[in-house]
PDB file of C-alpha atoms in Angstrom:
ATOM      1  CA  GLY M   1     116.324 112.733  88.577  1.00 57.00           C
ATOM      2  CA  ALA M   2     112.996 111.139  89.312  1.00 83.00           C
ATOM      3  CA  GLY M   3     112.840 107.508  90.245  1.00 92.00           C
ATOM      4  CA  VAL M   4     110.254 104.914  89.305  1.00 95.00           C
ATOM      5  CA  SER M   5     106.778 106.090  90.187  1.00 96.00           C
ATOM      6  CA  GLN M   6     103.612 104.050  90.573  1.00 97.00           C
ATOM      7  CA  THR M   7     100.018 105.126  90.765  1.00 97.00           C
ATOM      8  CA  PRO M   8      97.844 104.811  92.671  1.00 97.00           C
ATOM      9  CA  SER M   9      99.732 104.117  95.871  1.00 95.00           C
ATOM     10  CA  ASN M  10      96.682 102.350  97.267  1.00 97.00           C
ATOM     11  CA  LYS M  11      93.721 100.797  95.501  1.00 98.00           C
ATOM     12  CA  VAL M  12      90.707  99.240  97.170  1.00 98.00           C
ATOM     13  CA  THR M  13      88.239  97.423  94.953  1.00 97.00           C
ATOM     14  CA  GLU M  14      85.483  94.881  95.165  1.00 97.00           C
ATOM     15  CA  LYS M  15      85.683  91.285  94.072  1.00 97.00           C
ATOM     16  CA  GLY M  16      84.924  90.960  90.392  1.00 97.00           C
ATOM     17  CA  LYS M  17      85.936  94.496  89.440  1.00 98.00           C
ATOM     18  CA  TYR M  18      88.573  95.544  86.903  1.00 98.00           C
ATOM     19  CA  VAL M  19      91.673  97.502  87.976  1.00 98.00           C
ATOM     20  CA  GLU M  20      94.597  99.188  86.262  1.00 98.00           C
ATOM     21  CA  LEU M  21      97.932  99.895  87.920  1.00 98.00           C
ATOM     22  CA  ARG M  22     100.357 102.329  86.345  1.00 98.00           C
ATOM     23  CA  CYS M  23     104.149 102.431  86.310  1.00 98.00           C
ATOM     24  CA  ASP M  24     106.336 105.309  85.146  1.00 97.00           C
ATOM     25  CA  PRO M  25     109.910 104.042  84.768  1.00 97.00           C
ATOM     26  CA  ILE M  26     113.060 106.101  84.964  1.00 95.00           C
ATOM     27  CA  SER M  27     113.461 108.084  81.762  1.00 93.00           C
ATOM     28  CA  GLY M  28     115.548 106.214  79.214  1.00 91.00           C
ATOM     29  CA  HIS M  29     115.198 102.809  80.861  1.00 93.00           C
ATOM     30  CA  THR M  30     114.230 100.290  78.215  1.00 92.00           C
ATOM     31  CA  ALA M  31     113.677  97.311  80.502  1.00 93.00           C
ATOM     32  CA  LEU M  32     110.627  97.200  82.780  1.00 95.00           C
ATOM     33  CA  TYR M  33     109.554  94.519  85.252  1.00 96.00           C
ATOM     34  CA  TRP M  34     106.411  93.868  87.271  1.00 98.00           C
ATOM     35  CA  TYR M  35     106.521  91.890  90.516  1.00 98.00           C
ATOM     36  CA  ARG M  36     103.876  90.979  93.080  1.00 98.00           C
ATOM     37  CA  GLN M  37     104.599  90.906  96.810  1.00 95.00           C
ATOM     38  CA  SER M  38     102.145  89.150  99.063  1.00 94.00           C
ATOM     39  CA  LEU M  39     102.135  89.765 102.793  1.00 90.00           C
ATOM     40  CA  GLY M  40     105.181  88.245 104.459  1.00 88.00           C
ATOM     41  CA  GLN M  41     106.700  87.099 101.173  1.00 91.00           C
ATOM     42  CA  GLY M  42     109.378  88.252  98.806  1.00 94.00           C
ATOM     43  CA  PRO M  43     108.479  89.780  95.452  1.00 96.00           C
ATOM     44  CA  GLU M  44     107.459  87.335  92.702  1.00 97.00           C
ATOM     45  CA  PHE M  45     108.158  88.042  89.054  1.00 96.00           C
ATOM     46  CA  LEU M  46     105.168  88.660  86.816  1.00 97.00           C
ATOM     47  CA  ILE M  47     106.311  90.065  83.472  1.00 96.00           C
ATOM     48  CA  TYR M  48     109.280  91.700  81.732  1.00 94.00           C
ATOM     49  CA  PHE M  49     109.197  94.247  78.905  1.00 94.00           C
ATOM     50  CA  GLN M  50     112.087  95.135  76.661  1.00 91.00           C
ATOM     51  CA  GLY M  51     110.911  98.250  74.880  1.00 90.00           C
ATOM     52  CA  THR M  52     107.287  97.835  73.870  1.00 93.00           C
ATOM     53  CA  GLY M  53     107.190  94.067  73.795  1.00 91.00           C
ATOM     54  CA  ALA M  54     106.600  91.606  76.582  1.00 92.00           C
ATOM     55  CA  ALA M  55     109.747  89.477  76.405  1.00 90.00           C
ATOM     56  CA  ASP M  56     108.776  87.203  79.288  1.00 92.00           C
ATOM     57  CA  ASP M  57     105.271  86.879  80.745  1.00 94.00           C
ATOM     58  CA  SER M  58     105.857  83.518  82.386  1.00 93.00           C
ATOM     59  CA  GLY M  59     105.045  84.880  85.850  1.00 94.00           C
ATOM     60  CA  LEU M  60     101.513  86.043  85.107  1.00 96.00           C
ATOM     61  CA  PRO M  61      99.307  83.766  87.237  1.00 95.00           C
ATOM     62  CA  ASN M  62      96.405  83.430  84.794  1.00 94.00           C
ATOM     63  CA  ASP M  63      94.657  85.111  81.896  1.00 95.00           C
ATOM     64  CA  ARG M  64      92.965  87.673  84.157  1.00 97.00           C
ATOM     65  CA  PHE M  65      96.303  89.464  84.304  1.00 97.00           C
ATOM     66  CA  PHE M  66      97.593  91.491  81.379  1.00 96.00           C
ATOM     67  CA  ALA M  67     100.166  94.254  80.949  1.00 97.00           C
ATOM     68  CA  VAL M  68     100.990  96.707  78.195  1.00 97.00           C
ATOM     69  CA  ARG M  69     103.719  99.196  77.393  1.00 96.00           C
ATOM     70  CA  PRO M  70     102.567 100.730  74.111  1.00 95.00           C
ATOM     71  CA  GLU M  71     105.219 103.427  73.706  1.00 93.00           C
ATOM     72  CA  GLY M  72     108.085 101.751  75.484  1.00 90.00           C
ATOM     73  CA  SER M  73     107.837 103.949  78.556  1.00 94.00           C
ATOM     74  CA  VAL M  74     104.777 103.897  80.839  1.00 97.00           C
ATOM     75  CA  SER M  75     103.345 100.468  81.580  1.00 98.00           C
ATOM     76  CA  THR M  76      99.915  99.453  82.823  1.00 98.00           C
ATOM     77  CA  LEU M  77      99.137  96.220  84.636  1.00 98.00           C
ATOM     78  CA  LYS M  78      95.510  95.234  84.157  1.00 98.00           C
ATOM     79  CA  ILE M  79      93.610  92.769  86.302  1.00 98.00           C
ATOM     80  CA  GLN M  80      90.160  91.575  85.282  1.00 97.00           C
ATOM     81  CA  ARG M  81      87.529  90.032  87.550  1.00 97.00           C
ATOM     82  CA  THR M  82      89.629  90.636  90.635  1.00 97.00           C
ATOM     83  CA  GLU M  83      89.671  88.033  93.390  1.00 97.00           C
ATOM     84  CA  ARG M  84      90.523  88.393  97.066  1.00 97.00           C
ATOM     85  CA  GLY M  85      93.707  86.415  96.434  1.00 96.00           C
ATOM     86  CA  ASP M  86      94.920  89.196  94.159  1.00 97.00           C
ATOM     87  CA  SER M  87      95.422  91.431  97.190  1.00 97.00           C
ATOM     88  CA  ALA M  88      99.121  92.276  97.355  1.00 97.00           C
ATOM     89  CA  VAL M  89     101.642  95.014  96.705  1.00 96.00           C
ATOM     90  CA  TYR M  90     102.439  95.293  93.011  1.00 98.00           C
ATOM     91  CA  LEU M  91     105.973  96.488  92.357  1.00 97.00           C
ATOM     92  CA  CYS M  92     107.432  97.911  89.191  1.00 97.00           C
ATOM     93  CA  ALA M  93     111.146  98.107  88.398  1.00 96.00           C
ATOM     94  CA  SER M  94     113.141  99.466  85.490  1.00 95.00           C
ATOM     95  CA  SER M  95     116.728  99.149  84.307  1.00 92.00           C
ATOM     96  CA  THR M  96     118.918 100.741  81.681  1.00 88.00           C
ATOM     97  CA  SER M  97     118.878  98.045  79.038  1.00 73.00           C
ATOM     98  CA  GLY M  98     118.455  94.382  78.308  1.00 63.00           C
ATOM     99  CA  PRO M  99     118.654  91.485  80.681  1.00 59.00           C
ATOM    100  CA  SER M 100     122.327  91.766  81.604  1.00 62.00           C
ATOM    101  CA  SER M 101     122.959  90.623  85.118  1.00 56.00           C
ATOM    102  CA  TYR M 102     124.914  93.808  85.757  1.00 67.00           C
ATOM    103  CA  ASN M 103     121.991  96.118  85.186  1.00 77.00           C
ATOM    104  CA  GLU M 104     120.535  97.221  88.495  1.00 85.00           C
ATOM    105  CA  GLN M 105     116.765  97.174  88.715  1.00 91.00           C
ATOM    106  CA  PHE M 106     115.346 100.319  90.312  1.00 93.00           C
ATOM    107  CA  PHE M 107     112.092  99.714  92.130  1.00 94.00           C
ATOM    108  CA  GLY M 108     109.082 101.936  92.609  1.00 94.00           C
ATOM    109  CA  PRO M 109     107.255 102.219  95.960  1.00 93.00           C
ATOM    110  CA  GLY M 110     104.519  99.869  94.805  1.00 95.00           C
ATOM    111  CA  THR M 111     100.736  99.903  94.606  1.00 97.00           C
ATOM    112  CA  ARG M 112      98.922  98.211  97.456  1.00 96.00           C
ATOM    113  CA  LEU M 113      95.854  96.466  96.030  1.00 98.00           C
ATOM    114  CA  THR M 114      93.108  95.327  98.365  1.00 98.00           C
ATOM    115  CA  VAL M 115      90.236  93.281  96.994  1.00 97.00           C
ATOM    116  CA  LEU M 116      87.244  93.160  99.325  1.00 96.00           C
TER     117      LEU M 116
ATOM    118  CA  ALA R   1     115.775  76.206  88.395  1.00 79.00           C
ATOM    119  CA  GLN R   2     117.038  78.998  90.581  1.00 86.00           C
ATOM    120  CA  SER R   3     115.799  79.532  94.140  1.00 91.00           C
ATOM    121  CA  VAL R   4     116.759  81.357  97.303  1.00 95.00           C
ATOM    122  CA  THR R   5     116.201  80.494 100.963  1.00 96.00           C
ATOM    123  CA  GLN R   6     116.600  83.031 103.728  1.00 97.00           C
ATOM    124  CA  LEU R   7     117.035  81.442 107.140  1.00 93.00           C
ATOM    125  CA  GLY R   8     115.189  83.361 109.809  1.00 92.00           C
ATOM    126  CA  SER R   9     112.228  85.580 109.036  1.00 94.00           C
ATOM    127  CA  HIS R  10     113.096  87.856 111.977  1.00 96.00           C
ATOM    128  CA  VAL R  11     116.494  88.802 113.367  1.00 97.00           C
ATOM    129  CA  SER R  12     116.970  91.046 116.381  1.00 97.00           C
ATOM    130  CA  VAL R  13     120.282  92.614 117.375  1.00 97.00           C
ATOM    131  CA  SER R  14     121.414  95.322 119.731  1.00 97.00           C
ATOM    132  CA  GLU R  15     122.753  98.576 118.398  1.00 97.00           C
ATOM    133  CA  GLY R  16     126.479  98.166 117.794  1.00 97.00           C
ATOM    134  CA  ALA R  17     126.300  94.379 117.492  1.00 98.00           C
ATOM    135  CA  LEU R  18     127.177  92.274 114.469  1.00 98.00           C
ATOM    136  CA  VAL R  19     124.462  91.802 111.874  1.00 98.00           C
ATOM    137  CA  LEU R  20     124.297  88.440 110.076  1.00 98.00           C
ATOM    138  CA  LEU R  21     121.484  87.667 107.655  1.00 98.00           C
ATOM    139  CA  ARG R  22     121.616  84.259 106.016  1.00 98.00           C
ATOM    140  CA  CYS R  23     120.926  83.383 102.399  1.00 97.00           C
ATOM    141  CA  ASN R  24     121.370  80.090 100.596  1.00 97.00           C
ATOM    142  CA  TYR R  25     120.786  79.677  96.900  1.00 95.00           C
ATOM    143  CA  SER R  26     120.181  76.949  94.384  1.00 92.00           C
ATOM    144  CA  SER R  27     121.258  77.472  90.812  1.00 85.00           C
ATOM    145  CA  SER R  28     121.985  75.252  87.844  1.00 79.00           C
ATOM    146  CA  VAL R  29     124.386  77.837  86.416  1.00 80.00           C
ATOM    147  CA  PRO R  30     126.914  80.175  88.011  1.00 80.00           C
ATOM    148  CA  PRO R  31     124.669  82.501  89.959  1.00 87.00           C
ATOM    149  CA  TYR R  32     124.311  86.244  90.040  1.00 90.00           C
ATOM    150  CA  LEU R  33     123.209  87.209  93.552  1.00 93.00           C
ATOM    151  CA  PHE R  34     121.782  90.347  95.092  1.00 94.00           C
ATOM    152  CA  TRP R  35     120.771  91.794  98.431  1.00 97.00           C
ATOM    153  CA  TYR R  36     118.012  94.403  98.540  1.00 97.00           C
ATOM    154  CA  VAL R  37     116.704  96.426 101.488  1.00 96.00           C
ATOM    155  CA  GLN R  38     113.142  97.672 101.863  1.00 94.00           C
ATOM    156  CA  TYR R  39     112.304 100.440 104.300  1.00 91.00           C
ATOM    157  CA  PRO R  40     108.651 100.960 105.275  1.00 84.00           C
ATOM    158  CA  ASN R  41     106.595 102.494 102.475  1.00 78.00           C
ATOM    159  CA  GLN R  42     109.606 102.671 100.179  1.00 84.00           C
ATOM    160  CA  GLY R  43     110.779 100.739  97.157  1.00 86.00           C
ATOM    161  CA  LEU R  44     113.443  98.066  97.218  1.00 93.00           C
ATOM    162  CA  GLN R  45     116.981  99.442  97.175  1.00 94.00           C
ATOM    163  CA  LEU R  46     120.019  97.504  96.002  1.00 94.00           C
ATOM    164  CA  LEU R  47     122.594  96.947  98.763  1.00 96.00           C
ATOM    165  CA  LEU R  48     125.116  94.898  96.810  1.00 94.00           C
ATOM    166  CA  LYS R  49     125.510  92.320  94.069  1.00 92.00           C
ATOM    167  CA  TYR R  50     127.762  89.387  93.204  1.00 92.00           C
ATOM    168  CA  THR R  51     128.613  89.037  89.529  1.00 85.00           C
ATOM    169  CA  SER R  52     131.351  86.375  89.560  1.00 78.00           C
ATOM    170  CA  ALA R  53     134.226  88.754  90.261  1.00 76.00           C
ATOM    171  CA  ALA R  54     135.470  89.074  93.854  1.00 85.00           C
ATOM    172  CA  THR R  55     133.801  86.687  96.292  1.00 89.00           C
ATOM    173  CA  LEU R  56     133.686  89.332  99.025  1.00 94.00           C
ATOM    174  CA  VAL R  57     131.338  92.074  97.911  1.00 94.00           C
ATOM    175  CA  LYS R  58     131.074  95.444  99.622  1.00 95.00           C
ATOM    176  CA  GLY R  59     127.865  97.402  99.428  1.00 94.00           C
ATOM    177  CA  ILE R  60     126.301 100.584 100.699  1.00 94.00           C
ATOM    178  CA  ASN R  61     125.801 101.534 104.351  1.00 93.00           C
ATOM    179  CA  GLY R  62     128.674  99.350 105.551  1.00 96.00           C
ATOM    180  CA  PHE R  63     127.160  96.042 104.467  1.00 97.00           C
ATOM    181  CA  GLU R  64     129.101  93.256 102.783  1.00 97.00           C
ATOM    182  CA  ALA R  65     128.446  89.704 101.652  1.00 97.00           C
ATOM    183  CA  GLU R  66     130.639  86.742 100.874  1.00 95.00           C
ATOM    184  CA  PHE R  67     129.908  84.283  98.087  1.00 94.00           C
ATOM    185  CA  LYS R  68     130.766  80.727  99.134  1.00 94.00           C
ATOM    186  CA  LYS R  69     130.227  78.262  96.325  1.00 91.00           C
ATOM    187  CA  SER R  70     130.979  75.214  98.477  1.00 92.00           C
ATOM    188  CA  GLU R  71     128.235  76.213 100.892  1.00 93.00           C
ATOM    189  CA  THR R  72     125.910  77.729  98.251  1.00 94.00           C
ATOM    190  CA  SER R  73     125.638  80.736 100.537  1.00 95.00           C
ATOM    191  CA  PHE R  74     125.652  84.507 100.217  1.00 96.00           C
ATOM    192  CA  HIS R  75     125.249  85.777 103.778  1.00 97.00           C
ATOM    193  CA  LEU R  76     124.963  89.501 104.488  1.00 98.00           C
ATOM    194  CA  THR R  77     126.959  91.050 107.336  1.00 98.00           C
ATOM    195  CA  LYS R  78     127.612  94.383 108.967  1.00 98.00           C
ATOM    196  CA  PRO R  79     130.098  94.725 111.841  1.00 97.00           C
ATOM    197  CA  SER R  80     128.081  97.212 113.884  1.00 97.00           C
ATOM    198  CA  ALA R  81     124.320  97.655 113.637  1.00 97.00           C
ATOM    199  CA  HIS R  82     122.747 101.091 113.623  1.00 96.00           C
ATOM    200  CA  MET R  83     119.172 101.930 114.464  1.00 96.00           C
ATOM    201  CA  SER R  84     118.656 103.075 110.879  1.00 95.00           C
ATOM    202  CA  ASP R  85     119.416  99.535 109.633  1.00 96.00           C
ATOM    203  CA  ALA R  86     116.026  98.316 110.841  1.00 96.00           C
ATOM    204  CA  ALA R  87     114.236  97.198 107.679  1.00 96.00           C
ATOM    205  CA  GLU R  88     113.287  94.181 105.560  1.00 96.00           C
ATOM    206  CA  TYR R  89     116.142  92.523 103.684  1.00 98.00           C
ATOM    207  CA  PHE R  90     115.761  90.336 100.603  1.00 97.00           C
ATOM    208  CA  CYS R  91     118.258  88.046  98.960  1.00 97.00           C
ATOM    209  CA  ALA R  92     117.712  87.395  95.245  1.00 95.00           C
ATOM    210  CA  VAL R  93     119.200  85.367  92.422  1.00 92.00           C
ATOM    211  CA  LYS R  94     118.967  86.129  88.718  1.00 88.00           C
ATOM    212  CA  GLY R  95     116.524  83.757  87.083  1.00 84.00           C
ATOM    213  CA  SER R  96     117.394  81.402  84.280  1.00 77.00           C
ATOM    214  CA  GLY R  97     116.975  82.461  80.697  1.00 75.00           C
ATOM    215  CA  ASN R  98     117.730  85.792  79.147  1.00 74.00           C
ATOM    216  CA  THR R  99     115.291  88.133  80.887  1.00 76.00           C
ATOM    217  CA  GLY R 100     117.056  89.449  83.966  1.00 83.00           C
ATOM    218  CA  LYS R 101     114.139  88.612  86.232  1.00 90.00           C
ATOM    219  CA  LEU R 102     114.968  88.238  89.904  1.00 93.00           C
ATOM    220  CA  ILE R 103     113.920  85.389  92.172  1.00 94.00           C
ATOM    221  CA  PHE R 104     113.610  86.596  95.748  1.00 96.00           C
ATOM    222  CA  GLY R 105     113.763  84.914  99.117  1.00 96.00           C
ATOM    223  CA  GLN R 106     110.948  85.430 101.587  1.00 96.00           C
ATOM    224  CA  GLY R 107     112.783  88.208 103.379  1.00 97.00           C
ATOM    225  CA  THR R 108     114.261  88.813 106.826  1.00 97.00           C
ATOM    226  CA  THR R 109     113.060  91.584 109.112  1.00 97.00           C
ATOM    227  CA  LEU R 110     115.933  93.142 111.012  1.00 97.00           C
ATOM    228  CA  GLN R 111     115.112  94.720 114.350  1.00 97.00           C
ATOM    229  CA  VAL R 112     117.757  96.856 116.063  1.00 97.00           C
ATOM    230  CA  LYS R 113     117.336  97.411 119.785  1.00 97.00           C
ATOM    231  CA  PRO R 114     118.839 100.423 121.540  1.00 95.00           C
TER     232      PRO R 114
END
């Protein structure tokens, strides 16, 4: 079956612009995670959805970042008034259910965001 | 709070040599630990995980890791490196709370020389 997909694979934008990044999780996966990976660093947690609701958004850096998952499947990460420091690879992951430590997170290939 | 430290941002070995990638963790509760591999332009792939069962964990592609509580370590090893093992490797610990989020180390790039 299909894995986690993310679109676009690359996004170049100008400082101050608004961007949306999309994640299609594996069908049937109820848990969805967003991470951000800066150059030379490991991924950093942003937000976790269980179904349609954001169960943990403690990793969002500020109020310019927002994410939705209206139907419990596809998720969109939205960044307003982008800054050069937002440049990174944004990773999405999904897993079968809940936050159990045994549930493997399957990662998408990421969206590389470049803010000029 | 949970955290992970990977010692050595770059490791270079010869093909056929032992691979050792180091990971130390900090956790206020019994940890759940993971190793992921990232090939260029691909998503992270789970190599293995420790979930408080056996301390020696075997994963895919011949990799294994040993959980040592006394040393707060979870080092990744492979007896004989293959050219295809060249990639970025991340150690991670499950974060506190009930969300399943992962806290990653900064990663180690493994280079395999012919």
